[in-house]
Tab-separated table of C-alpha atoms in Angstrom:
chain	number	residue	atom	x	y	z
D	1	UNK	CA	-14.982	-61.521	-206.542
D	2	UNK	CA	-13.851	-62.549	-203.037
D	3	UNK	CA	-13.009	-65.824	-201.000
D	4	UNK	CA	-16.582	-64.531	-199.235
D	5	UNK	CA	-18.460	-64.195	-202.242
D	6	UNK	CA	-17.717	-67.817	-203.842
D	7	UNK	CA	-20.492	-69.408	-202.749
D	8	UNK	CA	-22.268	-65.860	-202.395
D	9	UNK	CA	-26.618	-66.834	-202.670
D	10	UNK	CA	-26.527	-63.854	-205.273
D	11	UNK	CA	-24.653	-67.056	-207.222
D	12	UNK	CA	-27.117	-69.664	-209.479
D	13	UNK	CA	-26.100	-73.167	-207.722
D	14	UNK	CA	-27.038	-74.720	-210.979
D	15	UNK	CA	-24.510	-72.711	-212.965
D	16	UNK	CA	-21.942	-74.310	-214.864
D	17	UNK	CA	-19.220	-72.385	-213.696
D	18	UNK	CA	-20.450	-72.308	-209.931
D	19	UNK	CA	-20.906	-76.177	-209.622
D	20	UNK	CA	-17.376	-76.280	-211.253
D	21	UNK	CA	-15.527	-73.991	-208.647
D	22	UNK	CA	-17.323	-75.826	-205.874
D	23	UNK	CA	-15.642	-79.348	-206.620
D	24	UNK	CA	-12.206	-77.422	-207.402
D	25	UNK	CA	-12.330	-75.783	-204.313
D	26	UNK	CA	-13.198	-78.614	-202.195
D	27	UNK	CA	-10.340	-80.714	-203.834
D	28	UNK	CA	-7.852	-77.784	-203.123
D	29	UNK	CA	-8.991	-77.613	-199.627
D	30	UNK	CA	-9.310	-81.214	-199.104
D	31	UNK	CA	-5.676	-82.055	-200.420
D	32	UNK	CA	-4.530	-79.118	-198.500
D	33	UNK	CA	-6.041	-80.708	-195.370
D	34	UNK	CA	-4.777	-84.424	-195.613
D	35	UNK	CA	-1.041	-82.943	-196.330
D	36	UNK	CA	-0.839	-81.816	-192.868
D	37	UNK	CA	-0.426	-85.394	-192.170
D	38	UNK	CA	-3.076	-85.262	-188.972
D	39	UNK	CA	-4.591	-88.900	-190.119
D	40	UNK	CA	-2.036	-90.246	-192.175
D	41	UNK	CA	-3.597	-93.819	-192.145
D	42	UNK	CA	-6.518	-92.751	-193.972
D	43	UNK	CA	-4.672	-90.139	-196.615
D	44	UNK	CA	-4.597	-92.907	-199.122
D	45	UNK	CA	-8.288	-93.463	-199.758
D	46	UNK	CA	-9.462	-89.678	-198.448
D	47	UNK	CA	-6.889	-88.977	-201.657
D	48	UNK	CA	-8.446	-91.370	-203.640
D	49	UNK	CA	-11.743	-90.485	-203.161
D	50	UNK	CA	-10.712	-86.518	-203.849
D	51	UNK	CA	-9.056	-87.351	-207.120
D	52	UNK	CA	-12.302	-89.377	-208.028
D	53	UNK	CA	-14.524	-86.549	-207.198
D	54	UNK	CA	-12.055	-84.035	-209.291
D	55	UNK	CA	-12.128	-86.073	-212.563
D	56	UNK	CA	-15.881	-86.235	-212.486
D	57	UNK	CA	-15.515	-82.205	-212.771
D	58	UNK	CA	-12.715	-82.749	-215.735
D	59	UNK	CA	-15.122	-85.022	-217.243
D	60	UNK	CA	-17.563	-82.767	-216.887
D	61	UNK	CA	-15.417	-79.993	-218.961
D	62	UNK	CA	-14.259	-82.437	-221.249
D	63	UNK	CA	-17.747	-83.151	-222.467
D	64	UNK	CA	-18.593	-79.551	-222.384
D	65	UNK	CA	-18.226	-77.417	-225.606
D	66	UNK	CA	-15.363	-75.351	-226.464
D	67	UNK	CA	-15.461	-72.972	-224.286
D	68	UNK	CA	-14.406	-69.006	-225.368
D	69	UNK	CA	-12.408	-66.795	-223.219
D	70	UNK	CA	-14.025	-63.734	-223.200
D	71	UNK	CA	-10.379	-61.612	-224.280
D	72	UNK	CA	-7.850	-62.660	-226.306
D	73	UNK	CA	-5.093	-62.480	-224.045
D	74	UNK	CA	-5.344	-63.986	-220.571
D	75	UNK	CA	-5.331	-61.188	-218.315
D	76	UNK	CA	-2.572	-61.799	-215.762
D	77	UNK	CA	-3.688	-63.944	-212.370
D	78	UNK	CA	-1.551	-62.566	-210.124
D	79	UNK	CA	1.390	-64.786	-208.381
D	80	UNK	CA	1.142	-68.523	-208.071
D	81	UNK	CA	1.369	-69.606	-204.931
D	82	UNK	CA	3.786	-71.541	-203.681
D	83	UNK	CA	3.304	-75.532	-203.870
D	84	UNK	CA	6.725	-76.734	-202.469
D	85	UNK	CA	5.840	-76.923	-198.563
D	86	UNK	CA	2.547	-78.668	-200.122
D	87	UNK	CA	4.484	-81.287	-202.328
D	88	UNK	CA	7.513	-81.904	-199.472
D	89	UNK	CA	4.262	-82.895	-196.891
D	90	UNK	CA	2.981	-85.484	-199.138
D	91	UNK	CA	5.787	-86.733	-200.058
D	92	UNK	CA	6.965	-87.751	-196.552
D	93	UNK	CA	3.487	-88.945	-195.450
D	94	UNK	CA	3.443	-91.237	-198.910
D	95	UNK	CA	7.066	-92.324	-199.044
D	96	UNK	CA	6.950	-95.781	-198.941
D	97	UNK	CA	4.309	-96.022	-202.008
D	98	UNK	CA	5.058	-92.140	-203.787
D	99	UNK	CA	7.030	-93.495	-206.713
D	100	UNK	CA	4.826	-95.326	-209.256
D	101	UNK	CA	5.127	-96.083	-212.968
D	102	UNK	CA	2.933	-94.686	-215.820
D	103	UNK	CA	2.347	-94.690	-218.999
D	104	UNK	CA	2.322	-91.305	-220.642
D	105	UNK	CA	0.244	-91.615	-223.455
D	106	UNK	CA	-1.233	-94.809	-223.822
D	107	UNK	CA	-1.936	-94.248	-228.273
D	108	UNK	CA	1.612	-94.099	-228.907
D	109	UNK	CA	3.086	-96.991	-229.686
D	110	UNK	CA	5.547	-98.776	-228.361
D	111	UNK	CA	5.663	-95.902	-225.332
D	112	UNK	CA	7.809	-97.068	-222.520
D	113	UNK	CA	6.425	-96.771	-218.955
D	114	UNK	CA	8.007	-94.057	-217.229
D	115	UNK	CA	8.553	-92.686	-213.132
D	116	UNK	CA	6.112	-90.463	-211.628
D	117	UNK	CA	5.412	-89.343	-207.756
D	118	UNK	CA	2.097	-88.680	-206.162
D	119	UNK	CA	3.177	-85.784	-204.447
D	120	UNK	CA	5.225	-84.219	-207.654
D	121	UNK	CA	1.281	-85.358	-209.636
D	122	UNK	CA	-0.889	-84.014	-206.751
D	123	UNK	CA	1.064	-80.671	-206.907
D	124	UNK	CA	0.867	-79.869	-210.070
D	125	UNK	CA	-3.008	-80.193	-210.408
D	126	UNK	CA	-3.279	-77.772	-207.522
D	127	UNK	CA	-1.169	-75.291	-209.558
D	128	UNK	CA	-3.973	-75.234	-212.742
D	129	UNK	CA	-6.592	-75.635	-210.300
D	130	UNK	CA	-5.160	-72.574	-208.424
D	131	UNK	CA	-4.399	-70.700	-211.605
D	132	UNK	CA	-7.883	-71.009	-212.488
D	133	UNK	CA	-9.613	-70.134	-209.378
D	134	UNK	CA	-7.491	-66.934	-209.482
D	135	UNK	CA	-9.741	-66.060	-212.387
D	136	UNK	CA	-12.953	-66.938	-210.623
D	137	UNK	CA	-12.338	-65.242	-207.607
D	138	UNK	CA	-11.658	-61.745	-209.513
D	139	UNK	CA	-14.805	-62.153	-211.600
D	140	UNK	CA	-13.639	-63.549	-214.759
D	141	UNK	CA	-15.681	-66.712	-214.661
D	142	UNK	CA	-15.219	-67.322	-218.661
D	143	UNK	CA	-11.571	-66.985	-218.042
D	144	UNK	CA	-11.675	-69.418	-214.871
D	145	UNK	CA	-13.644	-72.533	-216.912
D	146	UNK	CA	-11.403	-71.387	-220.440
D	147	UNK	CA	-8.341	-72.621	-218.009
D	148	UNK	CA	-9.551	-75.595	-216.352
D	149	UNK	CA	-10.744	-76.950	-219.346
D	150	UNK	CA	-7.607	-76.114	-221.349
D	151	UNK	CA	-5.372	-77.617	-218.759
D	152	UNK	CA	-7.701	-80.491	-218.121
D	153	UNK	CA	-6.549	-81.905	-221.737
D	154	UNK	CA	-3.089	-80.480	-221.649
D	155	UNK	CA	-2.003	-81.364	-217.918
D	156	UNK	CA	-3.813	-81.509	-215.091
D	157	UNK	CA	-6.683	-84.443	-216.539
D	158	UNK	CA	-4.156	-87.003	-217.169
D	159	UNK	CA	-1.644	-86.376	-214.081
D	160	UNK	CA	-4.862	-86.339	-212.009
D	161	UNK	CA	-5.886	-90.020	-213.934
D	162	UNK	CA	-2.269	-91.573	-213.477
D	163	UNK	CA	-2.401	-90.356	-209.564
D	164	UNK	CA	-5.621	-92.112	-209.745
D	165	UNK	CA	-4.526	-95.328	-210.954
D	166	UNK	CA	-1.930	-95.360	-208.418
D	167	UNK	CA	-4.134	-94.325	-205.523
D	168	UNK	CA	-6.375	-97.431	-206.591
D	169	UNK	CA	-4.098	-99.941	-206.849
D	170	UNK	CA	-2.321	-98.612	-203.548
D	171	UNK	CA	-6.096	-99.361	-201.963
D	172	UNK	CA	-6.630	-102.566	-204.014
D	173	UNK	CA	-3.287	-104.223	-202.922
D	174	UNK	CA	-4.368	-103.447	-199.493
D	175	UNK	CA	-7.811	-105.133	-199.575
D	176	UNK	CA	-6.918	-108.416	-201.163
D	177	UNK	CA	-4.425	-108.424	-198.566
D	178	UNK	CA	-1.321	-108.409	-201.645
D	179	UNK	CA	1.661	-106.507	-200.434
D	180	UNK	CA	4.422	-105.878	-203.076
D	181	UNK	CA	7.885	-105.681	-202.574
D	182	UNK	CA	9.385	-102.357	-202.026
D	183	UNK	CA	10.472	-100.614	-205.515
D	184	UNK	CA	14.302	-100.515	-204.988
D	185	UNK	CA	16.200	-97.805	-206.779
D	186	UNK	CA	14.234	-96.412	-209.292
D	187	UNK	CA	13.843	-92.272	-209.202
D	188	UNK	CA	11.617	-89.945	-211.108
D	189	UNK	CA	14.624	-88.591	-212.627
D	190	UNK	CA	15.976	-91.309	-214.085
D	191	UNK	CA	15.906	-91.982	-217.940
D	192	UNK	CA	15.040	-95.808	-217.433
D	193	UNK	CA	14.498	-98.711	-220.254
D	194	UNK	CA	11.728	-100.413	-220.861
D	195	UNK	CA	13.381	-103.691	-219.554
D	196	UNK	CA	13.672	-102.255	-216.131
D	197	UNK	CA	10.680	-100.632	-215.776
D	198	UNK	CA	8.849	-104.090	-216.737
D	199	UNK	CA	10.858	-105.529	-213.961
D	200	UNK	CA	9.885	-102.561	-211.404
D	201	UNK	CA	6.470	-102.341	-212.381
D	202	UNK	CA	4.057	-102.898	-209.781
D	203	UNK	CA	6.943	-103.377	-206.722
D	204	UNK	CA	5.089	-99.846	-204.898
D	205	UNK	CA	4.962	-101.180	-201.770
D	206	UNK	CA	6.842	-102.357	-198.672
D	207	UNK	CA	7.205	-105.657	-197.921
D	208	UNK	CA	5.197	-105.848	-194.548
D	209	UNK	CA	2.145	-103.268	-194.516
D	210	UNK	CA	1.366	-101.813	-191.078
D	211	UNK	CA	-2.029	-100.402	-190.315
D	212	UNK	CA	-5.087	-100.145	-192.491
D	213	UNK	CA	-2.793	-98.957	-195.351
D	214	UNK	CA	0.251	-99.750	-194.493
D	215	UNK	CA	1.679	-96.265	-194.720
D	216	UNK	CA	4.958	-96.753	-192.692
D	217	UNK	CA	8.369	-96.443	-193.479
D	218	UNK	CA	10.255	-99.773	-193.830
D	219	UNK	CA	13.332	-99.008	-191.987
């Protein structure tokens, strides 16, 4: 199956696996689109509205049964394509509010907060999104909703739900009209304590936000 045949008529709109591909391919296209950084004001809610729109598809395979891959071995996808150029773009357009704080898995206890990115997050959904469109586009359509359900729970559901979170409270912060300090020091790859990240959390912002989202770099 081709890029030309993935929304081919000869296709059931009300399949499963075809209304599934749709809303992965229009997040992959529509993230693709706002890194290029053409309207950076409004990449913060276009984002959040994409991310929104992708987790109603993860729900979607969440809730659906256990899905069977049709061999026993995945047959091999081809290369991944290469994210970096992707990841760099959003990072510069979403530097002053990239860097965030999550929690990983909110049923273990005592489970310190820890540094994430938006751009690092946003990247690696479109790598299991990607890896399962490979499938779909050569045919293997059992193969294709097998992976995006399988990463859903293992990856790309709760990265996608933490860059959520963020996204929203970016948004919300700007609404009410409540800019945050800017988050001094703290890095992704840092191995920070619970103390400090307590006394981070929440400083995302810069102190004075310019434009409708504020989306400038404090110099």
């Amino acid at each position: 199956m081709s890029d030309a045949t993935l929304h081919a008529t000869s296709q059931d709109p009300d399949d499963f696996v075809v209304q599934i591909a749709d809303q992965v391919e229009s997040f992959l296209v529509a993230v693709t689109e706002i890194a290029k950084g053409d309207e950076p004001d409004s990449a913060v809610p276009f984002l959040l509205l994409e991310v929104s729109q992708l987790l109603l598809a993860g729900g979607r395979l969440g809730a659906h049964e256990d899905i069977v891959p049709d061999e026993r071995y995945e047959p091999d996808p081809g290369p991944e394509a290469d994210v970096d150029e992707l990841r760099e773009r959003l990072a510069v357009m979403l530097e002053p509010v990239d860097v965030y704080s999550e929690v990983f898995d909110p049923y273990e206890p005592r489970k310190a907060p820890v540094p994430a990115r938006i751009s690092d997050d946003l990247a690696d959904v479109i790598t299991d999104l990607r890896h399962g469109m490979a499938h779909y586009r050569a045919g293997r359509t059992t193969e294709a909703l097998w992976w995006w359900q399988f990463s859903y729970f293992s990856n790309w559901g709760s990265t996608a739900s933490a860059t959520l979170r963020a996204l929203q409270s970016i948004v919300a912060h700007v609404r009410l009209n409540q800019p945050l300090e800017e988050l001094d020091g703290l890095d992704t790859d840092q191995d920070l304590g619970e103390e400090v990240l307590a006394e981070e959390a929440g400083k995302v912002m810069a102190e004075e936000i310019a434009g409708p989202l504020g989306l400038r770099t404090v110099k």
